[in-house]
């Protein structure tokens, strides 16, 4: 079960006026900056039905977000352990990361074996 962190995690450079903010401005256009934090992070002991409903609402915000892909990649690179980021829940991000690891392993093994490179979905 996901628990809501005490403070909403901010993307790198989220505080105004820092050099990192100039290097990573993707978050400034995020649709979620106008929505309540509670929509994206689970409160303690949230019932399953309420969690699924809340996550679906958060994903609807993400679906209209102009920086969805940047947010998703940030969450996968960190990796962010809580909340909805880039339209994916923590569990969905774990699946994506596992697929990427599997794909990368297959590509390395194929390269070592001298097998011609083929496109692997994932």
Short mmCIF file of C-alpha atoms in Angstrom, two decimals, residues 2-9 37 40-44 80-83 85:
data_model
loop_
_atom_site.label_atom_id
_atom_site.label_comp_id
_atom_site.label_asym_id
_atom_site.label_seq_id
_atom_site.Cartn_x
_atom_site.Cartn_y
_atom_site.Cartn_z
CA UNK A 2 1.32 3.41 -0.89
CA UNK A 3 1.53 6.02 1.81
CA UNK A 4 1.40 9.70 1.18
CA UNK A 5 4.74 11.35 1.93
CA UNK A 6 4.74 14.22 4.42
CA UNK A 7 5.70 16.61 1.64
CA UNK A 8 4.92 16.14 -2.03
CA UNK A 9 8.16 15.13 -3.78
CA UNK A 37 -1.55 16.87 -3.85
CA UNK A 40 -1.61 12.00 -6.67
CA UNK A 41 -0.53 10.44 -3.37
CA UNK A 42 -2.33 7.87 -1.23
CA UNK A 43 -3.34 8.67 2.31
CA UNK A 44 -2.54 6.04 4.93
CA UNK A 80 9.78 7.60 -7.45
CA UNK A 81 8.33 5.03 -5.00
CA UNK A 82 4.99 6.75 -4.35
CA UNK A 83 2.15 8.40 -6.18
CA UNK A 85 3.68 10.32 -11.94
#
